[in-house]
Amino acid sequence: MAQDFRKPDDCGSRSTIHKSQVLDYVPWQRSKQKLKQSTVLPVLHTSGHKKSKTESRNSNQPGYSKPTMSTSWLRNPRELHKGNLDSGKTKFRLMRTIINILGYSNKKKLQKMTCELQDWKEKEESKMSYLKQQVEQLNAKIKKIQGEVNFLSTYMDHEYPVKSVQIASLERQLQQVKNNRQDELDDFNEMRKMVLESLSNQIRMKRAKLLSSLVAKTQQPRQEVLLQKSWENQIMAKCTDKFREFVDQYEEEIPTLRAEVEQLQVQIQEPREVVFADVLLQRPKCTPDMDVTLNIPVEELLPF
């Protein structure tokens, strides 16, 4: 936040300084003034003391003769009074100048301190204004939140139970409506299926009727030819049935015929073997795993 620190004007004019030279002091400044006056006054006394010392020295010097009592009594009292007045005036002037100097310096210090105090006050006032604005904003927020909290508390205390009961009853009603709606939808789907099936059957029947009528119309001029063709087709069907019976019968005889052929193939011999059977002694072949029986004739002993 930008703070507007205005530079103070010249803190007091010379007229105000002249008017409050001696008496316009803070208590601690007055104490300082007293201390300074007390420190200055002995200096004056010491100066008079020095004069007395110089007079005593001069009196001790040779050729210096003290004035006699007759000369001192012969002095004019006016001159003495005048000298006293002059010394008092000089002291007063000196004191006044010292007081003026001290007052001026103290006044300058006071002006400086008042300016600093004014600046500090302005800064603090700006800070306080900024803090007040923040406090007001926070108070507004707190009031708003407090209102919402009060509303929610009243709602939770009074309206919420009623609303919760209403919501529960509405949920039950909604669930019941959904169930009823589902039952209605199921019934409607069944009705739709039945209507579609009946419509599809009607369409199918109408289509069949139309096709039969179209076929009758198209076949009417060629009916004789179609009857001839149908009769021929019937004859062909009967012939095919007979041929199928023959084929089945032959297929049943095929295995027996194959067995006979195989048997005949086994019995077939080469002509050479048949012709020269006594020469070509056909004997079974001897395999390694066959048992061999040796039929060796035994020598018979002759009787003589």
PDB file of C-alpha atoms in Angstrom:
ATOM      1  CA  MET A   1       0.000   0.000   0.000  1.00  0.00           C
ATOM      2  CA  ALA A   2       1.460   3.309  -1.023  1.00  0.00           C
ATOM      3  CA  GLN A   3       1.918   5.642   1.913  1.00  0.00           C
ATOM      4  CA  ASP A   4       1.678   9.369   1.330  1.00  0.00           C
ATOM      5  CA  PHE A   5       4.319  10.965   3.500  1.00  0.00           C
ATOM      6  CA  ARG A   6       4.123  14.692   2.994  1.00  0.00           C
ATOM      7  CA  LYS A   7       7.201  16.654   3.793  1.00  0.00           C
ATOM      8  CA  PRO A   8       6.324  19.019   6.591  1.00  0.00           C
ATOM      9  CA  ASP A   9       6.652  22.740   6.107  1.00  0.00           C
ATOM     10  CA  ASP A  10       9.304  24.756   7.832  1.00  0.00           C
ATOM     11  CA  CYS A  11       8.500  23.819  11.408  1.00  0.00           C
ATOM     12  CA  GLY A  12       7.816  27.225  12.879  1.00  0.00           C
ATOM     13  CA  SER A  13       8.886  30.640  11.600  1.00  0.00           C
ATOM     14  CA  ARG A  14      11.462  32.955  13.083  1.00  0.00           C
ATOM     15  CA  SER A  15       8.730  34.956  14.780  1.00  0.00           C
ATOM     16  CA  THR A  16       7.583  31.902  16.704  1.00  0.00           C
ATOM     17  CA  ILE A  17      11.205  31.127  17.565  1.00  0.00           C
ATOM     18  CA  HIS A  18      11.681  34.666  18.907  1.00  0.00           C
ATOM     19  CA  LYS A  19       8.461  34.523  20.929  1.00  0.00           C
ATOM     20  CA  SER A  20       9.334  31.254  22.684  1.00  0.00           C
ATOM     21  CA  GLN A  21      13.040  31.677  23.297  1.00  0.00           C
ATOM     22  CA  VAL A  22      13.374  30.876  26.964  1.00  0.00           C
ATOM     23  CA  LEU A  23      10.112  29.529  28.355  1.00  0.00           C
ATOM     24  CA  ASP A  24       9.069  27.118  25.550  1.00  0.00           C
ATOM     25  CA  TYR A  25      11.103  24.130  26.694  1.00  0.00           C
ATOM     26  CA  VAL A  26      10.382  20.570  27.528  1.00  0.00           C
ATOM     27  CA  PRO A  27      11.198  19.678  31.165  1.00  0.00           C
ATOM     28  CA  TRP A  28      14.270  17.662  30.203  1.00  0.00           C
ATOM     29  CA  GLN A  29      15.471  20.577  28.025  1.00  0.00           C
ATOM     30  CA  ARG A  30      14.997  22.946  30.970  1.00  0.00           C
ATOM     31  CA  SER A  31      17.165  20.687  33.087  1.00  0.00           C
ATOM     32  CA  LYS A  32      19.821  20.769  30.371  1.00  0.00           C
ATOM     33  CA  GLN A  33      19.523  24.545  30.233  1.00  0.00           C
ATOM     34  CA  LYS A  34      20.095  24.751  33.981  1.00  0.00           C
ATOM     35  CA  LEU A  35      23.108  22.488  33.711  1.00  0.00           C
ATOM     36  CA  LYS A  36      24.579  24.595  30.909  1.00  0.00           C
ATOM     37  CA  GLN A  37      23.992  27.804  32.852  1.00  0.00           C
ATOM     38  CA  SER A  38      25.650  26.270  35.862  1.00  0.00           C
ATOM     39  CA  THR A  39      28.583  25.250  33.713  1.00  0.00           C
ATOM     40  CA  VAL A  40      28.888  28.722  32.182  1.00  0.00           C
ATOM     41  CA  LEU A  41      28.652  30.760  35.373  1.00  0.00           C
ATOM     42  CA  PRO A  42      31.837  29.458  36.990  1.00  0.00           C
ATOM     43  CA  VAL A  43      33.712  30.505  33.878  1.00  0.00           C
ATOM     44  CA  LEU A  44      32.655  34.063  34.545  1.00  0.00           C
ATOM     45  CA  HIS A  45      33.776  33.775  38.132  1.00  0.00           C
ATOM     46  CA  THR A  46      37.102  32.397  37.021  1.00  0.00           C
ATOM     47  CA  SER A  47      37.557  35.350  34.674  1.00  0.00           C
ATOM     48  CA  GLY A  48      37.066  37.731  37.613  1.00  0.00           C
ATOM     49  CA  HIS A  49      39.425  35.602  39.637  1.00  0.00           C
ATOM     50  CA  LYS A  50      42.005  35.889  36.872  1.00  0.00           C
ATOM     51  CA  LYS A  51      41.656  39.663  36.970  1.00  0.00           C
ATOM     52  CA  SER A  52      42.287  39.611  40.693  1.00  0.00           C
ATOM     53  CA  LYS A  53      45.312  37.409  40.140  1.00  0.00           C
ATOM     54  CA  THR A  54      46.743  39.773  37.547  1.00  0.00           C
ATOM     55  CA  GLU A  55      46.172  42.685  39.900  1.00  0.00           C
ATOM     56  CA  SER A  56      47.960  40.793  42.659  1.00  0.00           C
ATOM     57  CA  ARG A  57      50.826  40.022  40.326  1.00  0.00           C
ATOM     58  CA  ASN A  58      51.059  43.615  39.262  1.00  0.00           C
ATOM     59  CA  SER A  59      51.070  44.640  42.866  1.00  0.00           C
ATOM     60  CA  ASN A  60      53.911  42.278  43.584  1.00  0.00           C
ATOM     61  CA  GLN A  61      55.971  43.661  40.743  1.00  0.00           C
ATOM     62  CA  PRO A  62      58.562  46.357  41.557  1.00  0.00           C
ATOM     63  CA  GLY A  63      57.617  49.872  40.617  1.00  0.00           C
ATOM     64  CA  TYR A  64      53.983  49.211  41.141  1.00  0.00           C
ATOM     65  CA  SER A  65      52.426  51.030  44.021  1.00  0.00           C
ATOM     66  CA  LYS A  66      48.994  50.255  45.404  1.00  0.00           C
ATOM     67  CA  PRO A  67      46.609  53.130  45.506  1.00  0.00           C
ATOM     68  CA  THR A  68      46.279  54.501  48.872  1.00  0.00           C
ATOM     69  CA  MET A  69      43.106  54.628  50.872  1.00  0.00           C
ATOM     70  CA  SER A  70      42.817  58.280  50.238  1.00  0.00           C
ATOM     71  CA  THR A  71      42.653  57.804  46.450  1.00  0.00           C
ATOM     72  CA  SER A  72      40.104  54.958  46.739  1.00  0.00           C
ATOM     73  CA  TRP A  73      37.897  57.075  48.936  1.00  0.00           C
ATOM     74  CA  LEU A  74      38.234  59.911  46.543  1.00  0.00           C
ATOM     75  CA  ARG A  75      36.687  57.948  43.634  1.00  0.00           C
ATOM     76  CA  ASN A  76      33.381  58.982  42.366  1.00  0.00           C
ATOM     77  CA  PRO A  77      30.604  56.610  43.508  1.00  0.00           C
ATOM     78  CA  ARG A  78      28.879  57.127  40.175  1.00  0.00           C
ATOM     79  CA  GLU A  79      31.852  55.632  38.364  1.00  0.00           C
ATOM     80  CA  LEU A  80      31.799  52.650  40.687  1.00  0.00           C
ATOM     81  CA  HIS A  81      28.108  52.220  40.176  1.00  0.00           C
ATOM     82  CA  LYS A  82      28.609  52.635  36.435  1.00  0.00           C
ATOM     83  CA  GLY A  83      31.353  50.029  36.413  1.00  0.00           C
ATOM     84  CA  ASN A  84      29.163  47.651  38.346  1.00  0.00           C
ATOM     85  CA  LEU A  85      26.337  48.299  35.941  1.00  0.00           C
ATOM     86  CA  ASP A  86      28.607  47.744  32.933  1.00  0.00           C
ATOM     87  CA  SER A  87      29.888  44.465  34.335  1.00  0.00           C
ATOM     88  CA  GLY A  88      26.315  43.407  35.126  1.00  0.00           C
ATOM     89  CA  LYS A  89      25.195  44.385  31.633  1.00  0.00           C
ATOM     90  CA  THR A  90      28.032  42.422  30.038  1.00  0.00           C
ATOM     91  CA  LYS A  91      27.171  39.430  32.179  1.00  0.00           C
ATOM     92  CA  PHE A  92      23.517  39.821  31.320  1.00  0.00           C
ATOM     93  CA  ARG A  93      24.322  40.172  27.617  1.00  0.00           C
ATOM     94  CA  LEU A  94      26.590  37.151  27.782  1.00  0.00           C
ATOM     95  CA  MET A  95      23.947  35.171  29.599  1.00  0.00           C
ATOM     96  CA  ARG A  96      21.298  36.327  27.156  1.00  0.00           C
ATOM     97  CA  THR A  97      23.410  35.339  24.153  1.00  0.00           C
ATOM     98  CA  ILE A  98      24.132  31.970  25.746  1.00  0.00           C
ATOM     99  CA  ILE A  99      20.450  31.512  26.528  1.00  0.00           C
ATOM    100  CA  ASN A 100      19.516  32.546  22.995  1.00  0.00           C
ATOM    101  CA  ILE A 101      22.066  30.148  21.502  1.00  0.00           C
ATOM    102  CA  LEU A 102      20.903  27.307  23.722  1.00  0.00           C
ATOM    103  CA  GLY A 103      17.271  28.149  23.042  1.00  0.00           C
ATOM    104  CA  TYR A 104      17.894  28.278  19.312  1.00  0.00           C
ATOM    105  CA  SER A 105      19.738  24.945  19.335  1.00  0.00           C
ATOM    106  CA  ASN A 106      17.068  23.407  21.532  1.00  0.00           C
ATOM    107  CA  LYS A 107      14.394  24.875  19.305  1.00  0.00           C
ATOM    108  CA  LYS A 108      16.102  23.363  16.267  1.00  0.00           C
ATOM    109  CA  LYS A 109      16.299  20.030  18.021  1.00  0.00           C
ATOM    110  CA  LEU A 110      12.671  20.372  19.045  1.00  0.00           C
ATOM    111  CA  GLN A 111      11.690  21.244  15.484  1.00  0.00           C
ATOM    112  CA  LYS A 112      13.641  18.270  14.173  1.00  0.00           C
ATOM    113  CA  MET A 113      12.085  15.974  16.740  1.00  0.00           C
ATOM    114  CA  THR A 114       8.608  17.373  16.065  1.00  0.00           C
ATOM    115  CA  CYS A 115       9.159  16.824  12.334  1.00  0.00           C
ATOM    116  CA  GLU A 116      10.314  13.265  13.007  1.00  0.00           C
ATOM    117  CA  LEU A 117       7.367  12.794  15.330  1.00  0.00           C
ATOM    118  CA  GLN A 118       5.035  14.130  12.643  1.00  0.00           C
ATOM    119  CA  ASP A 119       6.554  11.781  10.063  1.00  0.00           C
ATOM    120  CA  TRP A 120       6.266   8.880  12.483  1.00  0.00           C
ATOM    121  CA  LYS A 121       2.654   9.852  13.231  1.00  0.00           C
ATOM    122  CA  GLU A 122       1.845   9.997   9.525  1.00  0.00           C
ATOM    123  CA  LYS A 123       3.484   6.624   8.948  1.00  0.00           C
ATOM    124  CA  GLU A 124       1.680   5.115  11.892  1.00  0.00           C
ATOM    125  CA  GLU A 125      -1.586   6.693  10.775  1.00  0.00           C
ATOM    126  CA  SER A 126      -1.137   5.215   7.291  1.00  0.00           C
ATOM    127  CA  LYS A 127      -0.317   1.852   8.848  1.00  0.00           C
ATOM    128  CA  MET A 128      -3.307   2.144  11.142  1.00  0.00           C
ATOM    129  CA  SER A 129      -5.572   3.066   8.230  1.00  0.00           C
ATOM    130  CA  TYR A 130      -4.273   0.090   6.259  1.00  0.00           C
ATOM    131  CA  LEU A 131      -4.756  -2.173   9.270  1.00  0.00           C
ATOM    132  CA  LYS A 132      -8.229  -0.727   9.825  1.00  0.00           C
ATOM    133  CA  GLN A 133      -9.115  -1.504   6.212  1.00  0.00           C
ATOM    134  CA  GLN A 134      -7.842  -5.048   6.661  1.00  0.00           C
ATOM    135  CA  VAL A 135      -9.759  -5.358   9.927  1.00  0.00           C
ATOM    136  CA  GLU A 136     -12.914  -4.092   8.219  1.00  0.00           C
ATOM    137  CA  GLN A 137     -12.438  -6.554   5.369  1.00  0.00           C
ATOM    138  CA  LEU A 138     -11.825  -9.394   7.822  1.00  0.00           C
ATOM    139  CA  ASN A 139     -14.828  -8.337   9.874  1.00  0.00           C
ATOM    140  CA  ALA A 140     -16.950  -8.327   6.719  1.00  0.00           C
ATOM    141  CA  LYS A 141     -15.680 -11.788   5.825  1.00  0.00           C
ATOM    142  CA  ILE A 142     -16.277 -12.986   9.378  1.00  0.00           C
ATOM    143  CA  LYS A 143     -19.818 -11.577   9.299  1.00  0.00           C
ATOM    144  CA  LYS A 144     -20.468 -13.245   5.980  1.00  0.00           C
ATOM    145  CA  ILE A 145     -19.075 -16.575   7.191  1.00  0.00           C
ATOM    146  CA  GLN A 146     -20.967 -16.188  10.460  1.00  0.00           C
ATOM    147  CA  GLY A 147     -24.173 -15.635   8.515  1.00  0.00           C
ATOM    148  CA  GLU A 148     -23.495 -18.715   6.417  1.00  0.00           C
ATOM    149  CA  VAL A 149     -22.702 -20.714   9.559  1.00  0.00           C
ATOM    150  CA  ASN A 150     -25.900 -19.491  11.204  1.00  0.00           C
ATOM    151  CA  PHE A 151     -27.869 -20.362   8.095  1.00  0.00           C
ATOM    152  CA  LEU A 152     -26.299 -23.812   7.956  1.00  0.00           C
ATOM    153  CA  SER A 153     -26.832 -24.377  11.664  1.00  0.00           C
ATOM    154  CA  THR A 154     -30.491 -23.389  11.404  1.00  0.00           C
ATOM    155  CA  TYR A 155     -30.816 -25.496   8.277  1.00  0.00           C
ATOM    156  CA  MET A 156     -29.181 -28.495   9.948  1.00  0.00           C
ATOM    157  CA  ASP A 157     -31.285 -28.047  13.071  1.00  0.00           C
ATOM    158  CA  HIS A 158     -34.694 -27.427  11.505  1.00  0.00           C
ATOM    159  CA  GLU A 159     -34.862 -27.975   7.764  1.00  0.00           C
ATOM    160  CA  TYR A 160     -32.323 -30.766   7.232  1.00  0.00           C
ATOM    161  CA  PRO A 161     -34.280 -33.542   9.068  1.00  0.00           C
ATOM    162  CA  VAL A 162     -37.453 -32.641   7.181  1.00  0.00           C
ATOM    163  CA  LYS A 163     -35.584 -32.480   3.888  1.00  0.00           C
ATOM    164  CA  SER A 164     -33.836 -35.795   4.580  1.00  0.00           C
ATOM    165  CA  VAL A 165     -37.177 -37.481   5.284  1.00  0.00           C
ATOM    166  CA  GLN A 166     -38.619 -35.954   2.113  1.00  0.00           C
ATOM    167  CA  ILE A 167     -35.591 -37.094   0.111  1.00  0.00           C
ATOM    168  CA  ALA A 168     -35.897 -40.650   1.475  1.00  0.00           C
ATOM    169  CA  SER A 169     -39.604 -40.765   0.622  1.00  0.00           C
ATOM    170  CA  LEU A 170     -38.928 -39.359  -2.842  1.00  0.00           C
ATOM    171  CA  GLU A 171     -36.187 -41.955  -3.394  1.00  0.00           C
ATOM    172  CA  ARG A 172     -38.602 -44.739  -2.439  1.00  0.00           C
ATOM    173  CA  GLN A 173     -41.243 -43.298  -4.750  1.00  0.00           C
ATOM    174  CA  LEU A 174     -38.692 -43.014  -7.518  1.00  0.00           C
ATOM    175  CA  GLN A 175     -37.594 -46.623  -7.027  1.00  0.00           C
ATOM    176  CA  GLN A 176     -41.225 -47.728  -7.085  1.00  0.00           C
ATOM    177  CA  VAL A 177     -41.835 -45.733 -10.255  1.00  0.00           C
ATOM    178  CA  LYS A 178     -38.735 -47.308 -11.800  1.00  0.00           C
ATOM    179  CA  ASN A 179     -39.982 -50.786 -10.940  1.00  0.00           C
ATOM    180  CA  ASN A 180     -43.423 -50.017 -12.351  1.00  0.00           C
ATOM    181  CA  ARG A 181     -41.818 -48.495 -15.383  1.00  0.00           C
ATOM    182  CA  GLN A 182     -39.672 -51.591 -15.850  1.00  0.00           C
ATOM    183  CA  ASP A 183     -42.736 -53.827 -15.642  1.00  0.00           C
ATOM    184  CA  GLU A 184     -44.512 -51.638 -18.155  1.00  0.00           C
ATOM    185  CA  LEU A 185     -41.473 -51.754 -20.427  1.00  0.00           C
ATOM    186  CA  ASP A 186     -41.357 -55.550 -20.198  1.00  0.00           C
ATOM    187  CA  ASP A 187     -45.047 -55.766 -21.055  1.00  0.00           C
ATOM    188  CA  PHE A 188     -44.582 -53.323 -23.867  1.00  0.00           C
ATOM    189  CA  ASN A 189     -41.640 -55.340 -25.237  1.00  0.00           C
ATOM    190  CA  GLU A 190     -43.714 -58.516 -25.176  1.00  0.00           C
ATOM    191  CA  MET A 191     -46.571 -56.751 -26.918  1.00  0.00           C
ATOM    192  CA  ARG A 192     -44.150 -55.348 -29.462  1.00  0.00           C
ATOM    193  CA  LYS A 193     -42.739 -58.802 -30.159  1.00  0.00           C
ATOM    194  CA  MET A 194     -46.215 -60.255 -30.555  1.00  0.00           C
ATOM    195  CA  VAL A 195     -47.303 -57.439 -32.873  1.00  0.00           C
ATOM    196  CA  LEU A 196     -44.122 -57.780 -34.920  1.00  0.00           C
ATOM    197  CA  GLU A 197     -44.589 -61.544 -35.215  1.00  0.00           C
ATOM    198  CA  SER A 198     -48.210 -61.115 -36.300  1.00  0.00           C
ATOM    199  CA  LEU A 199     -47.219 -58.444 -38.798  1.00  0.00           C
ATOM    200  CA  SER A 200     -44.382 -60.585 -40.133  1.00  0.00           C
ATOM    201  CA  ASN A 201     -46.774 -63.548 -40.506  1.00  0.00           C
ATOM    202  CA  GLN A 202     -49.299 -61.397 -42.311  1.00  0.00           C
ATOM    203  CA  ILE A 203     -46.582 -60.042 -44.594  1.00  0.00           C
ATOM    204  CA  ARG A 204     -45.328 -63.569 -45.251  1.00  0.00           C
ATOM    205  CA  MET A 205     -48.829 -64.790 -46.079  1.00  0.00           C
ATOM    206  CA  LYS A 206     -49.459 -61.829 -48.344  1.00  0.00           C
ATOM    207  CA  ARG A 207     -46.142 -62.450 -50.054  1.00  0.00           C
ATOM    208  CA  ALA A 208     -46.965 -66.129 -50.549  1.00  0.00           C
ATOM    209  CA  LYS A 209     -50.364 -65.238 -51.966  1.00  0.00           C
ATOM    210  CA  LEU A 210     -48.811 -62.720 -54.304  1.00  0.00           C
ATOM    211  CA  LEU A 211     -46.196 -65.223 -55.428  1.00  0.00           C
ATOM    212  CA  SER A 212     -48.807 -67.924 -55.989  1.00  0.00           C
ATOM    213  CA  SER A 213     -50.986 -65.534 -57.953  1.00  0.00           C
ATOM    214  CA  LEU A 214     -48.006 -64.415 -60.015  1.00  0.00           C
ATOM    215  CA  VAL A 215     -46.991 -68.020 -60.640  1.00  0.00           C
ATOM    216  CA  ALA A 216     -50.535 -68.897 -61.674  1.00  0.00           C
ATOM    217  CA  LYS A 217     -50.664 -65.951 -64.013  1.00  0.00           C
ATOM    218  CA  THR A 218     -47.306 -66.776 -65.559  1.00  0.00           C
ATOM    219  CA  GLN A 219     -47.984 -70.519 -65.827  1.00  0.00           C
ATOM    220  CA  GLN A 220     -51.477 -70.269 -67.291  1.00  0.00           C
ATOM    221  CA  PRO A 221     -50.427 -69.914 -70.984  1.00  0.00           C
ATOM    222  CA  ARG A 222     -47.823 -72.728 -70.638  1.00  0.00           C
ATOM    223  CA  GLN A 223     -49.758 -75.067 -68.442  1.00  0.00           C
ATOM    224  CA  GLU A 224     -49.815 -78.005 -70.908  1.00  0.00           C
ATOM    225  CA  VAL A 225     -46.080 -77.833 -71.413  1.00  0.00           C
ATOM    226  CA  LEU A 226     -45.553 -77.727 -67.702  1.00  0.00           C
ATOM    227  CA  LEU A 227     -47.846 -80.740 -67.189  1.00  0.00           C
ATOM    228  CA  GLN A 228     -45.880 -82.677 -69.825  1.00  0.00           C
ATOM    229  CA  LYS A 229     -42.647 -81.722 -68.148  1.00  0.00           C
ATOM    230  CA  SER A 230     -43.979 -82.696 -64.755  1.00  0.00           C
ATOM    231  CA  TRP A 231     -45.117 -86.122 -66.113  1.00  0.00           C
ATOM    232  CA  GLU A 232     -41.695 -86.690 -67.670  1.00  0.00           C
ATOM    233  CA  ASN A 233     -40.078 -85.655 -64.411  1.00  0.00           C
ATOM    234  CA  GLN A 234     -42.166 -88.222 -62.570  1.00  0.00           C
ATOM    235  CA  ILE A 235     -41.121 -90.939 -65.027  1.00  0.00           C
ATOM    236  CA  MET A 236     -37.494 -89.894 -64.672  1.00  0.00           C
ATOM    237  CA  ALA A 237     -37.832 -90.029 -60.914  1.00  0.00           C
ATOM    238  CA  LYS A 238     -39.215 -93.594 -61.117  1.00  0.00           C
ATOM    239  CA  CYS A 239     -36.368 -94.634 -63.424  1.00  0.00           C
ATOM    240  CA  THR A 240     -33.796 -93.108 -61.148  1.00  0.00           C
ATOM    241  CA  ASP A 241     -35.303 -95.028 -58.241  1.00  0.00           C
ATOM    242  CA  LYS A 242     -35.000 -98.321 -60.176  1.00  0.00           C
ATOM    243  CA  PHE A 243     -31.428 -97.504 -61.175  1.00  0.00           C
ATOM    244  CA  ARG A 244     -30.598 -96.747 -57.573  1.00  0.00           C
ATOM    245  CA  GLU A 245     -31.966-100.153 -56.548  1.00  0.00           C
ATOM    246  CA  PHE A 246     -29.784-101.851 -59.185  1.00  0.00           C
ATOM    247  CA  VAL A 247     -26.747 -99.873 -58.055  1.00  0.00           C
ATOM    248  CA  ASP A 248     -27.332-100.820 -54.444  1.00  0.00           C
ATOM    249  CA  GLN A 249     -27.692-104.485 -55.383  1.00  0.00           C
ATOM    250  CA  TYR A 250     -24.484-104.433 -57.413  1.00  0.00           C
ATOM    251  CA  GLU A 251     -22.636-102.657 -54.634  1.00  0.00           C
ATOM    252  CA  GLU A 252     -23.697-105.429 -52.278  1.00  0.00           C
ATOM    253  CA  GLU A 253     -22.368-108.113 -54.731  1.00  0.00           C
ATOM    254  CA  ILE A 254     -19.019-106.352 -55.251  1.00  0.00           C
ATOM    255  CA  PRO A 255     -17.312-107.668 -52.042  1.00  0.00           C
ATOM    256  CA  THR A 256     -18.199-111.305 -52.824  1.00  0.00           C
ATOM    257  CA  LEU A 257     -16.932-110.922 -56.358  1.00  0.00           C
ATOM    258  CA  ARG A 258     -13.698-109.376 -55.128  1.00  0.00           C
ATOM    259  CA  ALA A 259     -13.162-112.342 -52.775  1.00  0.00           C
ATOM    260  CA  GLU A 260     -13.727-114.809 -55.583  1.00  0.00           C
ATOM    261  CA  VAL A 261     -11.292-112.904 -57.800  1.00  0.00           C
ATOM    262  CA  GLU A 262      -8.649-112.944 -55.119  1.00  0.00           C
ATOM    263  CA  GLN A 263      -9.169-116.679 -54.629  1.00  0.00           C
ATOM    264  CA  LEU A 264      -8.855-117.310 -58.334  1.00  0.00           C
ATOM    265  CA  GLN A 265      -5.720-115.178 -58.469  1.00  0.00           C
ATOM    266  CA  VAL A 266      -4.218-117.354 -55.784  1.00  0.00           C
ATOM    267  CA  GLN A 267      -5.112-120.553 -57.638  1.00  0.00           C
ATOM    268  CA  ILE A 268      -3.687-119.385 -60.940  1.00  0.00           C
ATOM    269  CA  GLN A 269      -0.300-121.126 -61.798  1.00  0.00           C
ATOM    270  CA  GLU A 270       2.139-120.605 -64.566  1.00  0.00           C
ATOM    271  CA  PRO A 271       1.628-122.818 -67.608  1.00  0.00           C
ATOM    272  CA  ARG A 272       5.209-124.081 -67.391  1.00  0.00           C
ATOM    273  CA  GLU A 273       4.633-125.341 -63.898  1.00  0.00           C
ATOM    274  CA  VAL A 274       1.374-126.971 -64.885  1.00  0.00           C
ATOM    275  CA  VAL A 275       2.931-128.735 -67.912  1.00  0.00           C
ATOM    276  CA  PHE A 276       6.173-129.771 -66.261  1.00  0.00           C
ATOM    277  CA  ALA A 277       4.838-130.474 -62.817  1.00  0.00           C
ATOM    278  CA  ASP A 278       6.661-133.834 -62.573  1.00  0.00           C
ATOM    279  CA  VAL A 279       9.902-132.278 -63.619  1.00  0.00           C
ATOM    280  CA  LEU A 280       9.721-129.062 -61.662  1.00  0.00           C
ATOM    281  CA  LEU A 281       9.076-130.386 -58.251  1.00  0.00           C
ATOM    282  CA  GLN A 282       7.286-127.638 -56.554  1.00  0.00           C
ATOM    283  CA  ARG A 283       8.156-127.611 -52.968  1.00  0.00           C
ATOM    284  CA  PRO A 284       7.554-125.020 -50.391  1.00  0.00           C
ATOM    285  CA  LYS A 285      10.417-122.713 -49.710  1.00  0.00           C
ATOM    286  CA  CYS A 286      12.352-123.211 -46.505  1.00  0.00           C
ATOM    287  CA  THR A 287      12.626-120.097 -44.429  1.00  0.00           C
ATOM    288  CA  PRO A 288      15.166-119.700 -41.614  1.00  0.00           C
ATOM    289  CA  ASP A 289      12.556-119.917 -38.913  1.00  0.00           C
ATOM    290  CA  MET A 290      11.008-123.164 -40.158  1.00  0.00           C
ATOM    291  CA  ASP A 291      11.664-126.472 -38.497  1.00  0.00           C
ATOM    292  CA  VAL A 292      13.581-128.887 -40.652  1.00  0.00           C
ATOM    293  CA  THR A 293      12.799-132.580 -40.443  1.00  0.00           C
ATOM    294  CA  LEU A 294      15.393-134.893 -41.907  1.00  0.00           C
ATOM    295  CA  ASN A 295      13.910-138.004 -43.484  1.00  0.00           C
ATOM    296  CA  ILE A 296      17.049-140.091 -43.962  1.00  0.00           C
ATOM    297  CA  PRO A 297      16.390-143.720 -44.992  1.00  0.00           C
ATOM    298  CA  VAL A 298      17.987-146.279 -42.711  1.00  0.00           C
ATOM    299  CA  GLU A 299      20.037-149.071 -44.268  1.00  0.00           C
ATOM    300  CA  GLU A 300      18.223-152.316 -44.121  1.00  0.00           C
ATOM    301  CA  LEU A 301      20.309-155.355 -43.436  1.00  0.00           C
ATOM    302  CA  LEU A 302      20.030-158.023 -45.990  1.00  0.00           C
ATOM    303  CA  PRO A 303      18.833-161.407 -44.781  1.00  0.00           C
ATOM    304  CA  PHE A 304      21.790-163.180 -46.093  1.00  0.00           C
TER     305      PHE A 304
END
